[in-house]
PDB file of C-alpha atoms in Angstrom:
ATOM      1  CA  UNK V 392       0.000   0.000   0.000  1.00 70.00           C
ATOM      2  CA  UNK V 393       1.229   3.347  -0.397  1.00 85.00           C
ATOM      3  CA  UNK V 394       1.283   5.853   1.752  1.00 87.00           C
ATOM      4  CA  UNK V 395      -2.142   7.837   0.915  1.00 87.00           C
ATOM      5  CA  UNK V 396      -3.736   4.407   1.521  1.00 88.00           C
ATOM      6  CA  UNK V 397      -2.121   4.008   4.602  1.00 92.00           C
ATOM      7  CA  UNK V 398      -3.180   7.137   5.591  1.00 93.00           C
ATOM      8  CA  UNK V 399      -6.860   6.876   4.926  1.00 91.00           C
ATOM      9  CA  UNK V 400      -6.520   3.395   6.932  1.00 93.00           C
ATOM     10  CA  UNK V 401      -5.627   4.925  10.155  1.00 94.00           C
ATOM     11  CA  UNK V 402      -7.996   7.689   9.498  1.00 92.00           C
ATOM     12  CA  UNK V 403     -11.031   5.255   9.620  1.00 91.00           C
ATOM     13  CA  UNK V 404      -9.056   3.290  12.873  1.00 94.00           C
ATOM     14  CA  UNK V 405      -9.186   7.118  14.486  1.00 93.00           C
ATOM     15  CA  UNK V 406     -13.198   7.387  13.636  1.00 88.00           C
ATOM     16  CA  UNK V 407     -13.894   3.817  14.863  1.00 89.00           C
ATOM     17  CA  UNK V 408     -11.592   4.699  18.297  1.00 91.00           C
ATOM     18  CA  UNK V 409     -13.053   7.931  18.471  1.00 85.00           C
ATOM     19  CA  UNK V 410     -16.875   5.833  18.627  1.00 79.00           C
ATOM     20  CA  UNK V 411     -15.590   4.489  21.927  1.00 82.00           C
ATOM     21  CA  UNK V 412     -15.072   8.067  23.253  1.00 80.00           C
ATOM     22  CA  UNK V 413     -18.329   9.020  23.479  1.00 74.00           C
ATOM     23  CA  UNK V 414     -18.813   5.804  25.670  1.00 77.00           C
ATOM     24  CA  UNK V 415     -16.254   6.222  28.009  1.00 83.00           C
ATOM     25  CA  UNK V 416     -16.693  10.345  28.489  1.00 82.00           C
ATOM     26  CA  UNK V 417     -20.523   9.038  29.578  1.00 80.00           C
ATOM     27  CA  UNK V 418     -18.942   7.291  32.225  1.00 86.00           C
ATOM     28  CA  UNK V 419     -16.604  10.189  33.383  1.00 89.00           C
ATOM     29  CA  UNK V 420     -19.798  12.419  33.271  1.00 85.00           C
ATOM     30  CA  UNK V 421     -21.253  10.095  35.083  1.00 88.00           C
ATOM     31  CA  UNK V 422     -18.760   9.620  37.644  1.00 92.00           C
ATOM     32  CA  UNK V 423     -20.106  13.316  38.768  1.00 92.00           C
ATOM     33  CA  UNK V 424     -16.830  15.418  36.703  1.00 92.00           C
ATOM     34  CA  UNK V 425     -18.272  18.531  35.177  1.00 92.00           C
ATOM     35  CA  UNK V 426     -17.382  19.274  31.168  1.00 90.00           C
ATOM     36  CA  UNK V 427     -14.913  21.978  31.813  1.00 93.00           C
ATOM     37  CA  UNK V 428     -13.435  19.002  34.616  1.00 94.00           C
ATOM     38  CA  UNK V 429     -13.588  16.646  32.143  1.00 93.00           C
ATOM     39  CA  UNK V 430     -12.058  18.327  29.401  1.00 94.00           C
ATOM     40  CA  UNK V 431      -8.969  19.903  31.887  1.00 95.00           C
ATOM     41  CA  UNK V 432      -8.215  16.375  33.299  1.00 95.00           C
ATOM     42  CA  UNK V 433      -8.324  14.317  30.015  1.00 95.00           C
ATOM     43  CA  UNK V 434      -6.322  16.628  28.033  1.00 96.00           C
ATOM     44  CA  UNK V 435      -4.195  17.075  31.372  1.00 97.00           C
ATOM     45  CA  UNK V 436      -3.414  13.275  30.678  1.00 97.00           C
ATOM     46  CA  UNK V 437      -3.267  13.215  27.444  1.00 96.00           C
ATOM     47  CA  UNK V 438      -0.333  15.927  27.680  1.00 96.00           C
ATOM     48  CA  UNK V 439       1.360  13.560  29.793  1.00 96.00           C
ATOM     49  CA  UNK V 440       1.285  10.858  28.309  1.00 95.00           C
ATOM     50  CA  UNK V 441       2.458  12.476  24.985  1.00 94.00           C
ATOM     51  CA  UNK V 442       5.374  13.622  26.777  1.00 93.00           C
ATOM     52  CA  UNK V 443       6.421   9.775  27.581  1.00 94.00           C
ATOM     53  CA  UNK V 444       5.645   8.451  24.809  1.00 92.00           C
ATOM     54  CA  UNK V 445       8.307  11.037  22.617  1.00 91.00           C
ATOM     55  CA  UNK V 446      10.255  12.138  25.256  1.00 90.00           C
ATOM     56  CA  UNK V 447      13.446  12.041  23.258  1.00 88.00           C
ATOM     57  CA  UNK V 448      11.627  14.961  21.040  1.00 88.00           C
ATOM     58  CA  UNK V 449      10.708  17.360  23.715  1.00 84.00           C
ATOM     59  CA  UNK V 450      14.040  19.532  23.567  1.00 81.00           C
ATOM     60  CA  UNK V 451      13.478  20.104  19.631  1.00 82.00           C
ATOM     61  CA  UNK V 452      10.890  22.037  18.892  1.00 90.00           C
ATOM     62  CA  UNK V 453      10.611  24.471  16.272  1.00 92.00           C
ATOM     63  CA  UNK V 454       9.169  28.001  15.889  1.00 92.00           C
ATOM     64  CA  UNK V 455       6.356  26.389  13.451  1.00 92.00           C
ATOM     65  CA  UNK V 456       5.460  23.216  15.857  1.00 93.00           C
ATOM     66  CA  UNK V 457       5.282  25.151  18.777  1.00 94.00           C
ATOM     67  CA  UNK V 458       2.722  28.011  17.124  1.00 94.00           C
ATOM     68  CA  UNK V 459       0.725  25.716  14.991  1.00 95.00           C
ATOM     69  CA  UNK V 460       1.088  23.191  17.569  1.00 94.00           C
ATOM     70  CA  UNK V 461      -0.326  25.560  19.809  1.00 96.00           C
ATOM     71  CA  UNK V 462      -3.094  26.910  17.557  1.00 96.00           C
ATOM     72  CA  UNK V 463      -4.566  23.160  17.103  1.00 95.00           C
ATOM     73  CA  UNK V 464      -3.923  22.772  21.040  1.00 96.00           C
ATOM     74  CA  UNK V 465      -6.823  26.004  21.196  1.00 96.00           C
ATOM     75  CA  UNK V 466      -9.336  24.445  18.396  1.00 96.00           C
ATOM     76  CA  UNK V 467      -9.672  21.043  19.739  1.00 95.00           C
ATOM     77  CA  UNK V 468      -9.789  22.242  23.298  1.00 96.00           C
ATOM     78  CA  UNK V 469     -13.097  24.400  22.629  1.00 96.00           C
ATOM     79  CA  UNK V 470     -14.152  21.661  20.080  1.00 93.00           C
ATOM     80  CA  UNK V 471     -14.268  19.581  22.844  1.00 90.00           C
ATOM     81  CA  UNK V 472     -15.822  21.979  25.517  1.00 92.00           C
ATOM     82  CA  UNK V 473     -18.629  23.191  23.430  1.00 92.00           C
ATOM     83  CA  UNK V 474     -19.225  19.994  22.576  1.00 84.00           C
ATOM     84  CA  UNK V 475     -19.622  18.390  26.085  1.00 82.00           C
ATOM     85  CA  UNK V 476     -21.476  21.993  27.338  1.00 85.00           C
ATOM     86  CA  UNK V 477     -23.777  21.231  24.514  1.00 81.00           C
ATOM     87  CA  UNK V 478     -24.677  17.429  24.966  1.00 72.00           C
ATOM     88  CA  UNK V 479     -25.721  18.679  28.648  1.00 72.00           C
ATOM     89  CA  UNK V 480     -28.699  21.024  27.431  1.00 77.00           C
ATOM     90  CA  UNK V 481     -29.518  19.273  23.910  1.00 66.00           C
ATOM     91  CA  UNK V 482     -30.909  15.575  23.273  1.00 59.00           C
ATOM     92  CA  UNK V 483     -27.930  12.969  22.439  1.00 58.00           C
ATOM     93  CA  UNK V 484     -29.250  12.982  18.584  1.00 56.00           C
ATOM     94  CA  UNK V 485     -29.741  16.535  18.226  1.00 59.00           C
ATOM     95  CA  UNK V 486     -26.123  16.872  19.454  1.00 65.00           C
ATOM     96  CA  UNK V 487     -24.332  14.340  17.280  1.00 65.00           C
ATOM     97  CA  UNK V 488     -26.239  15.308  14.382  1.00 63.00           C
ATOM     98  CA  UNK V 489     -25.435  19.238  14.561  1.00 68.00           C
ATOM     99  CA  UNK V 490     -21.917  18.094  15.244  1.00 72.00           C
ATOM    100  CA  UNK V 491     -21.508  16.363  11.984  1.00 71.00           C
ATOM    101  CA  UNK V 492     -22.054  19.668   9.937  1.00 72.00           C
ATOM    102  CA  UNK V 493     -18.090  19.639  10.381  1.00 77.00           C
ATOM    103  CA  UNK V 494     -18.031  17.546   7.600  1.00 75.00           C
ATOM    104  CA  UNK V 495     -20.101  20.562   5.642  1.00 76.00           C
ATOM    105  CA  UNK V 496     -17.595  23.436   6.603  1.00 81.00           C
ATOM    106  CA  UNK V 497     -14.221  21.529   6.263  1.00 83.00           C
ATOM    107  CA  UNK V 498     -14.070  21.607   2.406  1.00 82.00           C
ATOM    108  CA  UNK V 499     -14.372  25.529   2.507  1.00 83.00           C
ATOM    109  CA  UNK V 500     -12.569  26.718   5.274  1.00 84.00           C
ATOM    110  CA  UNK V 501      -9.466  24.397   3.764  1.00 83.00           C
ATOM    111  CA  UNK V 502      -9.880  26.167   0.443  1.00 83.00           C
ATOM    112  CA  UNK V 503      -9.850  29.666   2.424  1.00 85.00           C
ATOM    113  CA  UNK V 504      -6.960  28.879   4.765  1.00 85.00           C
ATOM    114  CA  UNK V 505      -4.954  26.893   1.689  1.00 80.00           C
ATOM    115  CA  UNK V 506      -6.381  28.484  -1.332  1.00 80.00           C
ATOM    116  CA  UNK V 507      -6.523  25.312  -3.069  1.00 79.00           C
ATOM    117  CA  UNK V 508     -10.023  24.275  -3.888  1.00 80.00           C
ATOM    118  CA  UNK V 509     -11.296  20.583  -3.291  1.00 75.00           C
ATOM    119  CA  UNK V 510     -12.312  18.168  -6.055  1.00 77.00           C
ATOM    120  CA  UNK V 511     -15.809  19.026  -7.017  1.00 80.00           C
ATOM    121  CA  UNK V 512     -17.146  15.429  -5.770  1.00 78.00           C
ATOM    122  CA  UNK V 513     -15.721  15.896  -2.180  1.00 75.00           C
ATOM    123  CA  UNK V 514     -18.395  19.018  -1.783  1.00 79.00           C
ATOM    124  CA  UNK V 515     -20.760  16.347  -2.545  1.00 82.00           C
ATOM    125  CA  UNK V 516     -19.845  13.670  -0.789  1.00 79.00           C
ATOM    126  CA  UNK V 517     -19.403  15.758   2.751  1.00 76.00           C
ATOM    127  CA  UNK V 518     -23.316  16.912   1.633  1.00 81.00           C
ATOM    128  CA  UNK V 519     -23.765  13.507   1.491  1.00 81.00           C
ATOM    129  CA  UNK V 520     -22.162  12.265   4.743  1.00 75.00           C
ATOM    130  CA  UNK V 521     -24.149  15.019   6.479  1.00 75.00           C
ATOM    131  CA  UNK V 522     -27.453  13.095   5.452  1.00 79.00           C
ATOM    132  CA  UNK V 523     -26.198  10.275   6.240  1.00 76.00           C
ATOM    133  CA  UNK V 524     -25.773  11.196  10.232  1.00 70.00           C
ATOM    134  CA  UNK V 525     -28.813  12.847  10.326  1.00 71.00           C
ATOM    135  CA  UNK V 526     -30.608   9.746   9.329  1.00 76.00           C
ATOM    136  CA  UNK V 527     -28.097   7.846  11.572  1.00 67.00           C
ATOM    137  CA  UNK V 528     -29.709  10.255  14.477  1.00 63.00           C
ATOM    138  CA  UNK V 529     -33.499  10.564  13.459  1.00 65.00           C
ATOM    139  CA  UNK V 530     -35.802   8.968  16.458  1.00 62.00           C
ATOM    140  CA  UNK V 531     -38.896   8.833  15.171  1.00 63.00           C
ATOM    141  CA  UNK V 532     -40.955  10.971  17.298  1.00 60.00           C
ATOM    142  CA  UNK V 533     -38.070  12.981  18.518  1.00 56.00           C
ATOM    143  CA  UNK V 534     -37.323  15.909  16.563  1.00 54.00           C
ATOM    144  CA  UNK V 535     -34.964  18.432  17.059  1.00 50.00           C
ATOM    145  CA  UNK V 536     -35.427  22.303  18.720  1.00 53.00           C
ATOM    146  CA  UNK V 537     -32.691  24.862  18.723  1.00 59.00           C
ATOM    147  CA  UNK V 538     -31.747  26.281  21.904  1.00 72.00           C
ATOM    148  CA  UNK V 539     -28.575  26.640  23.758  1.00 78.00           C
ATOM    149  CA  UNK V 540     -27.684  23.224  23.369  1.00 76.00           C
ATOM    150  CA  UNK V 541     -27.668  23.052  19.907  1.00 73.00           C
ATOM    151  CA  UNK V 542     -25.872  26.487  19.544  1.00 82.00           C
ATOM    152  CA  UNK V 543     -23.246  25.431  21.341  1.00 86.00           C
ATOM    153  CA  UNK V 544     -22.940  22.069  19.006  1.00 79.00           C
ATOM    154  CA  UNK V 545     -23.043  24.230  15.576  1.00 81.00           C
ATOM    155  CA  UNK V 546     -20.128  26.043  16.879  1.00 89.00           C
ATOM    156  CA  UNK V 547     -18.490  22.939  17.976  1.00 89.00           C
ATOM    157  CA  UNK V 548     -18.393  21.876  14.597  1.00 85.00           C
ATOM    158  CA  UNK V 549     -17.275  24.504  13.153  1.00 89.00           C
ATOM    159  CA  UNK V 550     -14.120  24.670  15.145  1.00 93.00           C
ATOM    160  CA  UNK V 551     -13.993  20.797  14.634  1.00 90.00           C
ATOM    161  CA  UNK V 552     -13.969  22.015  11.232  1.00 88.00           C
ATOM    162  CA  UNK V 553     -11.493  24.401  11.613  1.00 92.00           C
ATOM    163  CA  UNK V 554      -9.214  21.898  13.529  1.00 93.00           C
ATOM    164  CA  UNK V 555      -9.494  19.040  10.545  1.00 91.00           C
ATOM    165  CA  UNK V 556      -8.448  21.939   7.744  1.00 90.00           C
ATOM    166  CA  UNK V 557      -5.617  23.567   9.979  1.00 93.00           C
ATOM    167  CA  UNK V 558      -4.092  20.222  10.711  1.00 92.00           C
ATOM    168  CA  UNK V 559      -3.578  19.925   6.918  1.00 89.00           C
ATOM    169  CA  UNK V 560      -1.575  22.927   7.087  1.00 90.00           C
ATOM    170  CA  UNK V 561       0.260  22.564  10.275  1.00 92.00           C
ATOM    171  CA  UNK V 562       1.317  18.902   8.857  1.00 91.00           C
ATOM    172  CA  UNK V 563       3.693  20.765   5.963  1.00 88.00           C
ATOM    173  CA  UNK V 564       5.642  22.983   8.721  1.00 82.00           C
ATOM    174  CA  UNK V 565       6.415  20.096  11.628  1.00 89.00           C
ATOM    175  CA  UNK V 566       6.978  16.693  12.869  1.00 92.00           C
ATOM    176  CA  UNK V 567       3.070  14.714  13.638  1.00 92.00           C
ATOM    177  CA  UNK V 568       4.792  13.960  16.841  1.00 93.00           C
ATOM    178  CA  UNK V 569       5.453  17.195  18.276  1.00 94.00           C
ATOM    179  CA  UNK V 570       2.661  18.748  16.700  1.00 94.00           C
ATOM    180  CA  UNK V 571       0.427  16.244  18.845  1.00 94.00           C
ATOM    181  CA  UNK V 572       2.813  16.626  22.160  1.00 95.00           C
ATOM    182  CA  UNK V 573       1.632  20.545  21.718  1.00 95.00           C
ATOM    183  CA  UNK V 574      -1.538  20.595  20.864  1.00 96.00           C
ATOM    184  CA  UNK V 575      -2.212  18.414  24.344  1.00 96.00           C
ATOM    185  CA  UNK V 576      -0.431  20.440  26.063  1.00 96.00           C
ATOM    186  CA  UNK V 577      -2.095  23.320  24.674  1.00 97.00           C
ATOM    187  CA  UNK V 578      -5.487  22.432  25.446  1.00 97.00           C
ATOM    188  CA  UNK V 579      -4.599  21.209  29.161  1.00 97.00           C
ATOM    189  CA  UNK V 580      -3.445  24.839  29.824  1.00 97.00           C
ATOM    190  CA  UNK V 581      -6.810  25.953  28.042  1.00 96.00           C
ATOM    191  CA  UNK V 582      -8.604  23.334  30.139  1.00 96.00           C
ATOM    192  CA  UNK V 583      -6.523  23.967  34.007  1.00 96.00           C
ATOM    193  CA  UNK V 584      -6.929  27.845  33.607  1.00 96.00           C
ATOM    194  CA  UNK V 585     -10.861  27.318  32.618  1.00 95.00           C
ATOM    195  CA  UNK V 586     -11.569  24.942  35.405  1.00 94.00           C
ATOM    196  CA  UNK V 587      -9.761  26.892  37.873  1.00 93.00           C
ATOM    197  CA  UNK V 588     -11.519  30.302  36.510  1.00 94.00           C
ATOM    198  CA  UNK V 589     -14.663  29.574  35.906  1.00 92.00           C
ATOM    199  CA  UNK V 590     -15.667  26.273  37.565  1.00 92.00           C
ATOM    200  CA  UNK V 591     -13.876  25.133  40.867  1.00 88.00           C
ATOM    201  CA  UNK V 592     -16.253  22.686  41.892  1.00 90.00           C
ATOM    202  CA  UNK V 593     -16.267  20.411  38.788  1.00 88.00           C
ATOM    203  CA  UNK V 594     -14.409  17.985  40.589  1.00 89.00           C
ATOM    204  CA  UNK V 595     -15.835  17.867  43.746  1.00 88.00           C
ATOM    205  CA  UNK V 596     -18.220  15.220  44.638  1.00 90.00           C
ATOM    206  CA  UNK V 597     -16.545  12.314  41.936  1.00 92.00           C
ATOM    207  CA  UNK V 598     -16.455   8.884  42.007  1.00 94.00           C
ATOM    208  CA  UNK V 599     -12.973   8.416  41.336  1.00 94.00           C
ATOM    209  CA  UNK V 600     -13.548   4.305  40.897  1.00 94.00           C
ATOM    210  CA  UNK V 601     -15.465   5.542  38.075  1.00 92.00           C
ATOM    211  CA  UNK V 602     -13.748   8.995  36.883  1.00 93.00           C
ATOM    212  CA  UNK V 603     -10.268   7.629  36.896  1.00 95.00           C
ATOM    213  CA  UNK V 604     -10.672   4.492  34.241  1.00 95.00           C
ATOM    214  CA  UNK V 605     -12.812   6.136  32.020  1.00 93.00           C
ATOM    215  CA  UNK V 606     -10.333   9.593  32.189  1.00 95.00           C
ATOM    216  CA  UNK V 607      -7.444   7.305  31.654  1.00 96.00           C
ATOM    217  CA  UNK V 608      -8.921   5.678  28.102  1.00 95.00           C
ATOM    218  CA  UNK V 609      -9.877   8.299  26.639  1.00 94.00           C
ATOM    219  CA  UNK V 610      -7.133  10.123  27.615  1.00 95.00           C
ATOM    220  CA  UNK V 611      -4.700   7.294  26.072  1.00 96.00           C
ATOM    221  CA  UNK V 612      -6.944   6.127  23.287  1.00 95.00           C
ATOM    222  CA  UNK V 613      -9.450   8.505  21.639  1.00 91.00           C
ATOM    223  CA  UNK V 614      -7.097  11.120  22.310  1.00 94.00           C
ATOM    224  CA  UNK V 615      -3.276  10.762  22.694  1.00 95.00           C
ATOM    225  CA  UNK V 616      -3.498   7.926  20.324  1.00 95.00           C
ATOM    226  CA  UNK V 617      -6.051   9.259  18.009  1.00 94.00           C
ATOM    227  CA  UNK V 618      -4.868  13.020  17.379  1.00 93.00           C
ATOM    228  CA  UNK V 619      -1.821  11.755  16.806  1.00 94.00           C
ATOM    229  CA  UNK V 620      -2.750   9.398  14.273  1.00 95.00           C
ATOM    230  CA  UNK V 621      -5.613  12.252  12.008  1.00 93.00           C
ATOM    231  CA  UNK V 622      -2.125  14.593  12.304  1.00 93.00           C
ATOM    232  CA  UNK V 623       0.469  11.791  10.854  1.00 93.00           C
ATOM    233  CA  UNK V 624      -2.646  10.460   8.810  1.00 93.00           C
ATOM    234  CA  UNK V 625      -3.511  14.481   7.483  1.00 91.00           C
ATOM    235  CA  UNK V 626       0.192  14.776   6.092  1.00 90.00           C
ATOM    236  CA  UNK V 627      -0.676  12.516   2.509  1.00 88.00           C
ATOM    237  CA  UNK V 628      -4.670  12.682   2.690  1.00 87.00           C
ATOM    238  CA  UNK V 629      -6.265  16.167   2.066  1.00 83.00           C
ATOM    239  CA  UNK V 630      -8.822  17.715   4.369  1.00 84.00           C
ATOM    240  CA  UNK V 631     -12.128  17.040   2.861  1.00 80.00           C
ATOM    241  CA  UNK V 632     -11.148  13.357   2.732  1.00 84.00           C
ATOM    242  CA  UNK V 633     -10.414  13.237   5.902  1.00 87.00           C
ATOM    243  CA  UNK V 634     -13.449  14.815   6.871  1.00 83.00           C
ATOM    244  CA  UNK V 635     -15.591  12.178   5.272  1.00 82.00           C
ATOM    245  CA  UNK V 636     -13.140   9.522   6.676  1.00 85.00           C
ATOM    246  CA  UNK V 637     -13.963  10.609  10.485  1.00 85.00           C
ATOM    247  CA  UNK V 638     -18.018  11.392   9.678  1.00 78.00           C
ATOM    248  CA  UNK V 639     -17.567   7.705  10.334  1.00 79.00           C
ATOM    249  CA  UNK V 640     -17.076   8.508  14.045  1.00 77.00           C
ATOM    250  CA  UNK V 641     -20.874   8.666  14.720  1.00 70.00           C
ATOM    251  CA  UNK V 642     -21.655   5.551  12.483  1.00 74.00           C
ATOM    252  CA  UNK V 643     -18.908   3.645  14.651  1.00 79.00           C
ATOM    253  CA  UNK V 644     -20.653   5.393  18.130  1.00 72.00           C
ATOM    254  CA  UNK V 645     -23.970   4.034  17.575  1.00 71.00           C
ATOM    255  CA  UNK V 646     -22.844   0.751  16.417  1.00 76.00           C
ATOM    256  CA  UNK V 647     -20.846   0.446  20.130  1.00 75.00           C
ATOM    257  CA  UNK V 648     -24.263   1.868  21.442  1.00 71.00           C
ATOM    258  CA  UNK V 649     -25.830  -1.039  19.787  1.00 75.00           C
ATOM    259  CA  UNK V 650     -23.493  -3.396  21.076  1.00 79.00           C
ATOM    260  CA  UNK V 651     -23.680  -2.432  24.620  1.00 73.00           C
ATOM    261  CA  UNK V 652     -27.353  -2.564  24.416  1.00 73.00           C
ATOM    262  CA  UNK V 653     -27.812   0.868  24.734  1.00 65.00           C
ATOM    263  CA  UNK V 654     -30.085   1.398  22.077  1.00 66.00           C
ATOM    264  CA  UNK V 655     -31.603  -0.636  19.256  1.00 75.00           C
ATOM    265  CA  UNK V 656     -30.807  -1.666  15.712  1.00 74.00           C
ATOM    266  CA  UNK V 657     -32.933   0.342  13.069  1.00 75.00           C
ATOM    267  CA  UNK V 658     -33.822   0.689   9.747  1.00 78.00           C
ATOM    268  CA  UNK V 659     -32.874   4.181  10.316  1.00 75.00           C
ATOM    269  CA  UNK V 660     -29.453   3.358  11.537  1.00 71.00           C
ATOM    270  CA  UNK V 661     -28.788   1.017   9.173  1.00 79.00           C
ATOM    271  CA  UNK V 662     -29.980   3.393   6.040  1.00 80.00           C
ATOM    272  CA  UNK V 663     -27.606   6.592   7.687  1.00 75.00           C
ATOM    273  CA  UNK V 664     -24.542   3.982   8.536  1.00 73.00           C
ATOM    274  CA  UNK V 665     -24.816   2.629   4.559  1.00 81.00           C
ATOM    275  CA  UNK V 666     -24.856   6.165   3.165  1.00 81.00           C
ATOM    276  CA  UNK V 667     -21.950   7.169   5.395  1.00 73.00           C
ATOM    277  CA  UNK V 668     -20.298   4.255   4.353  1.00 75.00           C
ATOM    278  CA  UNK V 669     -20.680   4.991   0.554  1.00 79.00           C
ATOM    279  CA  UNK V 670     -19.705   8.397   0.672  1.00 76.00           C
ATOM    280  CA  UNK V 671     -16.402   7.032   2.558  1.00 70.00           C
ATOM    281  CA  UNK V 672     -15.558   4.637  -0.360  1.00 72.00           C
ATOM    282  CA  UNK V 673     -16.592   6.843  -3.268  1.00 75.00           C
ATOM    283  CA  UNK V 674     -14.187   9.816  -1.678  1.00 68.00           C
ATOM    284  CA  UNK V 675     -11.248   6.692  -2.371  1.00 62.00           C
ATOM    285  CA  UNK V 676     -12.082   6.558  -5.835  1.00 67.00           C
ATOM    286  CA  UNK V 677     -10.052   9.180  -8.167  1.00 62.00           C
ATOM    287  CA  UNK V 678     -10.936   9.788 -11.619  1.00 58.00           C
ATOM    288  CA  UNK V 679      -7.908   7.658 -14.084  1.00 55.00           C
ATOM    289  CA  UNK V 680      -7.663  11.387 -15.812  1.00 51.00           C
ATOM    290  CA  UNK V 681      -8.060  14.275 -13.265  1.00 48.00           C
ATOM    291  CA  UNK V 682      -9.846  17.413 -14.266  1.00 43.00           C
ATOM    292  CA  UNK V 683      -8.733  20.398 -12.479  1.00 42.00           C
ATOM    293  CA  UNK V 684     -11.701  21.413 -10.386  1.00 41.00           C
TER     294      UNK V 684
END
């Protein structure tokens, strides 16, 4: 295989990893942590465990890896707060739909921050992804209101967004490794000052049989391990790719959901996970003679 391949590879591994997040922060929020608690003491981790794992790489950091490292550090940290803020005031569904329109805003914001314009077919097949998760999410019944909640989710996605199109730019100007190691660290500062500002008591009353396992997997697994492989992955795929790539996130979320026994197979689910699914193999396919777009 060579090395776009590769790369689109461990960008679905880092969607279906990324499913078992939303498991394991359910436990952490149930455990009693707050979001801002949550977000401080997995990226807190995370940081750490960065740090071991490429210790040898800590004393050579460049101007570039330590700004753009930096500037990723401060997208995914309010990706992630916004994102946990809004699940507490909106319905699960409502939430993981509005959270996919990432998938609708990376294509454009990578042509503004790159100036190169996508292929024509991967503004359709992000469209296309989109309907997918919100047929993934439908509950028949349900519907979905806009309130704070859901605010806060459209602006989660669009710095999701923003982090999927930077990290295509940051991956030119710096190694995947330190680039990760900073961005941790960046949002752990974010997440420490927040907590300590703005919300004291988020980790006061926590069961720490339940906070600390579920802190320490998806502190080692959907995110040390996970950011680090989208940022090596990002360096040979482009950003609306990838974007379509990790829409598979929520197909891989309810399917773990379904699983567990948490909620139950449906025609819906099946119909949003096959579209999703499409639009992920279809974005593989190039054209023998490429037309400038």
């Amino acid at each position: 295989m060579n090395k776009k391949q590769i790369s689109h590879i461990l960008l679905l591994l880092t969607a279906l990893l990324w499913g078992t997040g939303f498991i394991g922060s359910q436990y952490a929020l149930d455990s009693g942590l707050s979001p801002s608690a949550l977000c401080a003491a997995r990226f807190f981790i995370a940081a750490i465990i960065m740090s071991l794992a490429f210790i040898k790489l800590i004393g050579g950091f460049t101007k570039n890896e330590l700004v753009h490292g930096g500037i990723l550090g401060v997208f995914l940290y309010l990706a992630q707060l916004t994102q946990i803020e809004g699940q507490s005031l909106a319905t699960p569904g409502s939430c993981a739909f509005l959270t996919t329109l990432n998938v609708l805003f990376v294509p454009f914001l990578a042509w503004a921050m790159t100036k190169k314009r996508p292929m024509i077919k991967m503004f359709f097949l992000c469209l296309l992804s989109f309907v997918g998760a919100g047929i993934l999410t439908y509950k028949p019944g349900g519907g979905f209101g806009f309130g704070v909640g859901e605010m806060l989710c459209v602006i989660c996605a669009l710095l999701y967004a923003a982090h999927i199109a930077y990290t295509g730019i940051a991956v030119e100007k710096g190694d995947p490794r330190r680039l990760t190691m900073m961005q941790m660290l960046s949002a752990a500062v974010l997440g420490i000052a927040y907590t300590l500002i703005f919300d004291r008591s988020g980790f006061v009353g926590v069961n720490i049989s339940l906070a600390v396992p579920s802190l320490l997997y998806i502190a080692a697994v959907p995110t040390s391990l996970c950011f680090f492989m989208q940022t090596y992955a990002q360096q040979h795929a482009d950003s609306s790719t990838s974007a379509v790539l990790l829409s598979l996130e929520g197909l891989f979320g309810s399917l773990f959901s379904v699983i567990l026994g948490m909620e139950p197979l449906t025609a819906m689910l099946i119909a949003g996970g096959i579209i999703i699914i499409g639009s992920a193999i279809l974005a593989q396919i190039e054209p023998k003679n490429k037309i400038p777009a």
